Coordinates of C-alpha atoms in Angstrom, one line a residue:
M1 CA 18.0 136.0 74.9
I2 CA 20.8 134.0 73.2
G3 CA 23.4 132.0 75.0
P4 CA 25.2 128.7 74.8
G5 CA 22.9 125.8 74.0
T6 CA 21.9 123.3 76.7
G7 CA 19.5 121.2 74.7
Y8 CA 16.2 122.9 75.7
K9 CA 15.6 126.7 75.4
I10 CA 13.1 127.0 78.2
E11 CA 13.5 125.2 81.6
A12 CA 11.5 125.6 84.8
K13 CA 13.3 124.1 87.8
F14 CA 11.3 123.1 90.8
S15 CA 13.2 122.3 94.0
G16 CA 11.9 120.7 97.2
N17 CA 12.0 117.7 99.5
N18 CA 8.9 115.7 98.5
P19 CA 9.2 114.0 95.0
E20 CA 5.4 113.6 94.8
M21 CA 4.9 117.3 95.3
L22 CA 7.5 118.0 92.7
R23 CA 5.7 115.7 90.3
Q24 CA 2.5 117.7 90.9
L25 CA 4.2 121.0 90.3
S26 CA 5.7 119.6 87.2
E27 CA 2.4 118.4 85.8
K28 CA 0.9 121.9 86.3
A29 CA 3.8 123.5 84.6
R30 CA 3.5 121.1 81.7
N31 CA -0.2 121.8 81.3
V32 CA 0.7 125.5 81.0
M33 CA 3.2 124.7 78.2
V34 CA 0.8 122.3 76.5
N35 CA -1.9 125.1 76.3
D36 CA 0.6 127.2 74.3
D37 CA 0.5 126.3 70.6
V38 CA 4.2 127.3 70.1
A39 CA 5.6 125.1 72.8
I40 CA 6.9 121.7 71.6
T41 CA 9.0 118.8 72.9
I42 CA 7.5 119.2 76.4
R43 CA 9.0 116.9 79.0
D44 CA 10.7 116.7 82.4
D45 CA 14.1 115.3 83.3
W46 CA 12.8 112.7 85.8
R47 CA 11.1 110.8 83.1
Q48 CA 8.1 108.5 83.7
Q49 CA 7.8 106.5 86.9
T50 CA 8.5 102.8 86.7
Q51 CA 7.1 99.8 88.5
V52 CA 9.5 98.0 91.0
I53 CA 9.1 94.8 92.9
K54 CA 9.9 95.1 96.6
P55 CA 10.2 91.8 98.6
I56 CA 9.5 92.4 102.3
V57 CA 12.2 90.3 104.1
S58 CA 11.1 88.4 107.2
E59 CA 13.8 89.1 109.8
T60 CA 12.9 85.9 111.8
M61 CA 13.1 83.6 108.8
A62 CA 16.2 85.3 107.5
R63 CA 18.1 84.7 110.7
Q64 CA 17.0 81.1 110.8
T65 CA 18.2 80.4 107.3
G66 CA 21.3 82.7 107.4
I67 CA 20.1 84.9 104.5
T68 CA 20.6 88.6 104.7
R69 CA 19.1 91.5 102.8
P70 CA 22.2 92.0 100.6
T71 CA 22.0 88.2 99.7
V72 CA 18.4 88.6 98.6
A73 CA 19.2 91.8 96.6
D74 CA 22.2 90.1 94.8
S75 CA 20.1 87.1 93.9
L76 CA 17.3 89.3 92.5
L77 CA 19.9 91.2 90.4
M78 CA 21.5 88.1 89.0
S79 CA 18.1 86.6 88.1
F80 CA 16.9 89.6 86.2
S81 CA 19.0 92.6 85.0
G82 CA 22.4 91.2 86.3
K83 CA 24.9 92.3 88.9
T84 CA 28.0 94.4 88.1
V85 CA 31.0 92.5 89.5
G86 CA 33.9 94.5 87.9
L87 CA 35.2 96.7 85.1
Y88 CA 37.1 95.9 81.9
R89 CA 39.3 98.6 80.5
E90 CA 39.6 98.8 76.7
D91 CA 41.8 101.8 75.8
D92 CA 40.1 104.7 77.5
N93 CA 36.8 103.0 77.9
L94 CA 35.6 101.2 81.0
I95 CA 33.2 98.4 80.2
P96 CA 31.2 97.0 83.1
L97 CA 31.3 93.2 83.7
V98 CA 27.8 92.0 84.5
M99 CA 27.0 88.6 86.0
R100 CA 23.5 87.0 85.6
L101 CA 22.0 83.6 85.2
P102 CA 21.7 81.9 81.8
K103 CA 18.6 82.9 79.8
N104 CA 16.8 79.7 80.4
E105 CA 17.3 80.0 84.2
R106 CA 16.2 83.6 84.6
K107 CA 12.9 84.0 86.3
Q108 CA 9.9 86.0 85.2
A109 CA 8.2 88.5 87.5
A110 CA 5.3 86.0 88.0
Q111 CA 7.8 83.3 89.1
I112 CA 9.7 85.4 91.6
H113 CA 8.3 83.5 94.6
D114 CA 10.0 80.3 93.4
M115 CA 13.4 82.0 93.0
Q116 CA 16.2 80.0 94.8
I117 CA 18.6 81.9 97.1
F118 CA 21.8 80.2 98.3
S119 CA 22.4 80.2 102.0
E120 CA 26.1 80.0 103.0
E121 CA 25.2 79.1 106.5
T122 CA 23.1 76.0 105.6
S123 CA 24.9 75.4 102.2
T124 CA 21.5 74.9 100.5
H125 CA 19.2 76.8 98.2
I126 CA 16.0 78.2 99.8
P127 CA 13.0 79.5 97.9
L128 CA 12.4 83.2 98.2
H129 CA 8.8 82.9 99.5
Q130 CA 10.2 81.2 102.7
V131 CA 12.2 84.3 103.7
V132 CA 9.8 87.1 102.8
N133 CA 6.5 88.1 104.3
D134 CA 5.2 89.8 101.1
I135 CA 6.2 91.0 97.7
Q136 CA 4.9 94.5 96.9
I137 CA 4.7 96.2 93.5
S138 CA 5.0 100.1 93.6
W139 CA 5.9 103.0 91.4
E140 CA 9.3 104.6 91.7
N141 CA 11.2 107.5 90.2
P142 CA 14.0 106.0 88.1
I143 CA 15.9 109.3 88.1
I144 CA 16.1 111.9 90.9
R145 CA 18.2 114.9 90.0
R146 CA 19.6 117.4 92.5
L147 CA 20.6 121.0 92.3
N148 CA 22.5 122.6 95.2
R149 CA 21.9 119.4 97.1
K150 CA 18.1 119.7 96.7
R151 CA 15.8 117.4 94.8
T152 CA 15.1 119.4 91.5
L153 CA 12.7 118.5 88.8
T154 CA 13.1 120.4 85.5
V155 CA 10.2 120.9 83.1
Q156 CA 11.6 121.7 79.6
C157 CA 10.2 122.8 76.2
D158 CA 11.3 124.4 72.9
P159 CA 9.6 126.9 70.6
A160 CA 8.2 125.5 67.4
Y161 CA 9.7 128.5 65.5
G162 CA 11.6 131.7 66.1
N163 CA 13.4 132.9 69.3
A164 CA 12.5 131.5 72.7
S165 CA 11.9 135.0 74.3
P166 CA 8.3 135.5 73.1
L167 CA 7.3 132.0 74.3
F168 CA 9.2 132.5 77.6
N169 CA 7.5 135.8 78.3
R170 CA 4.1 134.1 77.9
L171 CA 4.9 131.1 79.9
R172 CA 6.7 132.8 82.8
P173 CA 3.8 134.6 84.5
A174 CA 1.6 131.5 84.3
I175 CA 4.2 129.1 85.7
E176 CA 5.3 131.5 88.4
S177 CA 1.7 131.9 89.5
I178 CA 1.4 128.2 90.3
P179 CA 1.0 127.8 94.1
R180 CA 4.0 126.3 95.8
P181 CA 4.3 125.0 99.3
H182 CA 6.7 126.5 101.8
N183 CA 10.4 125.8 101.0
Y184 CA 9.6 124.9 97.4
E185 CA 11.5 127.0 94.9
L186 CA 11.3 127.8 91.2
E187 CA 14.3 128.8 89.1
W188 CA 14.5 129.4 85.4
G189 CA 17.1 127.6 83.3
G190 CA 17.7 127.3 79.6
E191 CA 18.5 130.3 77.5
Y192 CA 17.3 132.6 80.3
E193 CA 19.9 131.3 82.7
N194 CA 22.6 131.3 80.1
S195 CA 21.8 134.9 79.1
T196 CA 21.7 136.1 82.7
E197 CA 25.0 134.5 83.5
A198 CA 26.6 135.9 80.3
N199 CA 25.3 139.4 81.1
E200 CA 26.5 139.3 84.6
S201 CA 29.9 138.2 83.5
L202 CA 30.1 140.9 80.9
M203 CA 28.8 143.7 83.1
K204 CA 31.6 143.0 85.6
M205 CA 34.2 144.3 83.1
V206 CA 32.1 147.2 81.7
P207 CA 32.9 149.7 84.5
L208 CA 36.6 149.0 84.2
F209 CA 36.7 149.5 80.4
L210 CA 34.4 152.5 80.6
L211 CA 36.9 154.1 83.0
F212 CA 39.7 153.4 80.5
M213 CA 37.7 155.1 77.8
V214 CA 37.1 158.2 79.9
L215 CA 40.8 158.4 80.7
I216 CA 41.8 158.1 77.1
I217 CA 39.3 160.8 76.0
L218 CA 40.4 163.0 78.9
A219 CA 44.1 162.6 77.9
M220 CA 43.3 163.3 74.3
F221 CA 41.4 166.6 74.8
N222 CA 42.9 167.5 78.2
S223 CA 39.5 169.0 79.1
I224 CA 36.8 167.7 81.5
R225 CA 34.1 169.6 79.6
Q226 CA 34.8 168.2 76.2
T227 CA 35.0 164.7 77.7
A228 CA 31.6 165.2 79.3
I229 CA 30.2 166.3 76.0
V230 CA 31.4 163.1 74.3
F231 CA 29.8 160.8 76.9
L232 CA 26.6 162.7 77.4
C233 CA 25.5 161.5 73.9
L234 CA 25.7 157.9 74.8
P235 CA 22.5 157.7 77.0
L236 CA 20.6 159.5 74.3
A237 CA 21.5 156.8 71.7
T238 CA 19.2 154.4 73.6
I239 CA 16.3 156.2 72.1
G240 CA 17.2 154.9 68.6
V241 CA 18.0 151.5 70.0
A242 CA 14.6 151.2 71.8
A243 CA 12.7 152.4 68.8
A244 CA 14.4 149.9 66.5
L245 CA 13.8 147.0 68.9
L246 CA 10.2 147.9 69.4
A247 CA 9.6 148.3 65.6
T248 CA 11.0 144.9 64.9
G249 CA 9.7 143.1 68.0
E250 CA 13.3 142.0 69.0
P251 CA 13.9 141.4 72.7
F252 CA 16.9 143.1 74.3
G253 CA 19.1 140.2 75.1
F254 CA 22.8 139.3 75.3
M255 CA 23.5 140.0 71.6
C256 CA 21.8 143.3 71.8
L257 CA 24.0 144.2 74.8
L258 CA 27.1 143.3 72.8
G259 CA 25.8 145.5 69.9
F260 CA 25.2 148.4 72.2
L261 CA 28.8 148.2 73.6
G262 CA 30.1 148.2 70.0
L263 CA 27.7 151.1 69.2
S264 CA 29.2 153.1 72.1
G265 CA 32.6 153.0 70.5
M266 CA 31.2 154.2 67.1
L267 CA 29.4 157.1 68.7
I268 CA 32.4 158.1 70.7
K269 CA 34.5 158.1 67.5
N270 CA 32.1 160.4 65.7
A271 CA 32.0 162.7 68.6
V272 CA 35.8 162.8 68.8
V273 CA 36.0 163.7 65.1
L274 CA 33.6 166.6 65.5
I275 CA 35.1 168.0 68.6
E276 CA 38.6 167.7 67.3
Q277 CA 37.5 169.7 64.2
I278 CA 36.0 172.4 66.4
N279 CA 39.3 172.7 68.3
L280 CA 41.2 173.0 65.1
D281 CA 39.0 175.8 63.9
L282 CA 39.4 177.6 67.2
A283 CA 43.1 177.2 66.9
S284 CA 42.9 179.1 63.6
N285 CA 41.4 182.1 65.5
K286 CA 37.8 181.6 64.4
P287 CA 35.1 182.9 66.7
L288 CA 33.6 180.1 68.9
L289 CA 30.1 180.1 67.3
N290 CA 31.5 180.2 63.8
A291 CA 34.0 177.4 64.6
I292 CA 31.1 175.2 65.9
L293 CA 28.9 175.8 62.9
D294 CA 31.7 175.4 60.3
S295 CA 32.9 172.2 62.0
S296 CA 29.4 170.7 62.0
V297 CA 29.0 171.5 58.3
S298 CA 32.4 170.2 57.3
R299 CA 32.1 167.0 59.3
F300 CA 28.5 166.3 58.1
R301 CA 29.5 164.2 55.0
P302 CA 32.3 162.1 56.7
V303 CA 30.1 161.3 59.7
C304 CA 27.1 160.4 57.6
M305 CA 29.1 158.3 55.2
A306 CA 30.8 156.4 58.0
A307 CA 27.4 155.7 59.6
L308 CA 25.9 154.7 56.3
T309 CA 28.6 152.1 55.4
T310 CA 28.2 150.6 58.9
V311 CA 24.4 150.4 58.6
L312 CA 24.7 148.8 55.1
G313 CA 27.2 146.3 56.5
M314 CA 24.7 145.3 59.3
M315 CA 21.7 144.9 56.9
P316 CA 22.5 141.3 55.9
L317 CA 22.4 140.2 59.5
V318 CA 18.9 141.5 60.3
G319 CA 17.3 138.3 59.3
D320 CA 19.9 136.1 61.0
P321 CA 18.4 134.2 64.0
M322 CA 21.5 134.7 66.1
F323 CA 22.8 138.2 65.1
S324 CA 19.6 140.0 64.4
G325 CA 19.4 141.6 67.8
K326 CA 23.0 142.9 67.5
S327 CA 22.5 144.2 64.0
I328 CA 19.2 145.9 64.8
T329 CA 20.8 147.6 67.9
I330 CA 23.7 148.9 65.9
I331 CA 21.5 150.1 62.9
G332 CA 18.9 151.9 65.1
G333 CA 21.4 153.3 67.6
L334 CA 23.9 154.5 64.9
S335 CA 21.3 156.0 62.7
F336 CA 19.8 158.1 65.6
G337 CA 23.3 158.6 67.1
T338 CA 24.5 160.3 63.9
V339 CA 21.8 162.9 64.2
L340 CA 22.9 163.4 67.9
T341 CA 26.5 163.8 66.8
L342 CA 25.6 166.5 64.3
I343 CA 23.1 168.4 66.4
V344 CA 23.4 167.7 70.1
I345 CA 27.2 167.8 70.3
P346 CA 27.4 171.4 68.8
V347 CA 24.6 172.5 71.1
L348 CA 26.3 171.0 74.1
Y349 CA 29.6 172.6 73.1
A350 CA 28.0 176.0 72.7
I351 CA 26.3 175.6 76.1
F352 CA 29.4 174.4 78.0
Y353 CA 31.6 177.2 76.5
R354 CA 28.9 179.9 76.5
A355 CA 29.1 180.7 72.8
E356 CA 27.7 184.1 72.0
R357 CA 26.3 185.2 68.7
T358 CA 28.6 187.7 67.0

């Protein structure tokens, strides 16, 4: 399950309307990840909630003093973090211009009641406590992310070692079994999303190129039966691929799919070589069965040597974290496919052309 990196290899995306419910779902998913010893760097992309101070403006006093809510908000910004009043361009960089009170005039949170607000209507400074009914302290989400216009909280983690697929396969059933209210969705991101998108993009082109391959083989042999013999061996090669992946514990991901597509070309090449030799022997007036047997024997060494050199070339990549799936797919499929080429193709040729023992 390998694709372009996005920072975290496993991501569970919860989408819904209520931020508090999304926080609860996130906490349950994080607990599932914490209970797995392989999961590390567990976090969510909304970060921790922060405390905020909310003055409750008195509408009556605000009208009497000519102070509006934006005026209160601007005064609070300038007394604490500062208010952005413009941008300064330096080459290609935009630097914000922030205006705030001098350090010795900035108020602490405990002194917010005494903060002075300038009223343009009365041209005087008025203490904040005269225009507010109450000052509340509450917790707020500093970041709220959206996906497809829905609030989306993403729980993320990485494996401590190895590929993400084994860890993902353990976490997925447990996280998907978390009860979710109606209209709350769960989507998977990270490597799973990247691999799925890459596979879908790749599979859109496979039928077109498969058609081109069929037309090329058909034009080469000018025979539907011989073309069918060539392509009937490809599904059987999955036996060797599956056996190799099961023996090594490697998941069938994007790189394995690429390896299988390359393997298809190698097997077709071996099949073409053998069938072409059979046709040459038939052109020299050999009986059909003798031509099949002699061609299989004469092509045995070239086919095996070609397969052996390819297998040896893939061996150094078996331990590579990125290309191990591709190399294992080619090694297992080509090793078993060579046997298919030398046994199954002669058998299919004899069946399709009804070879009789002389």
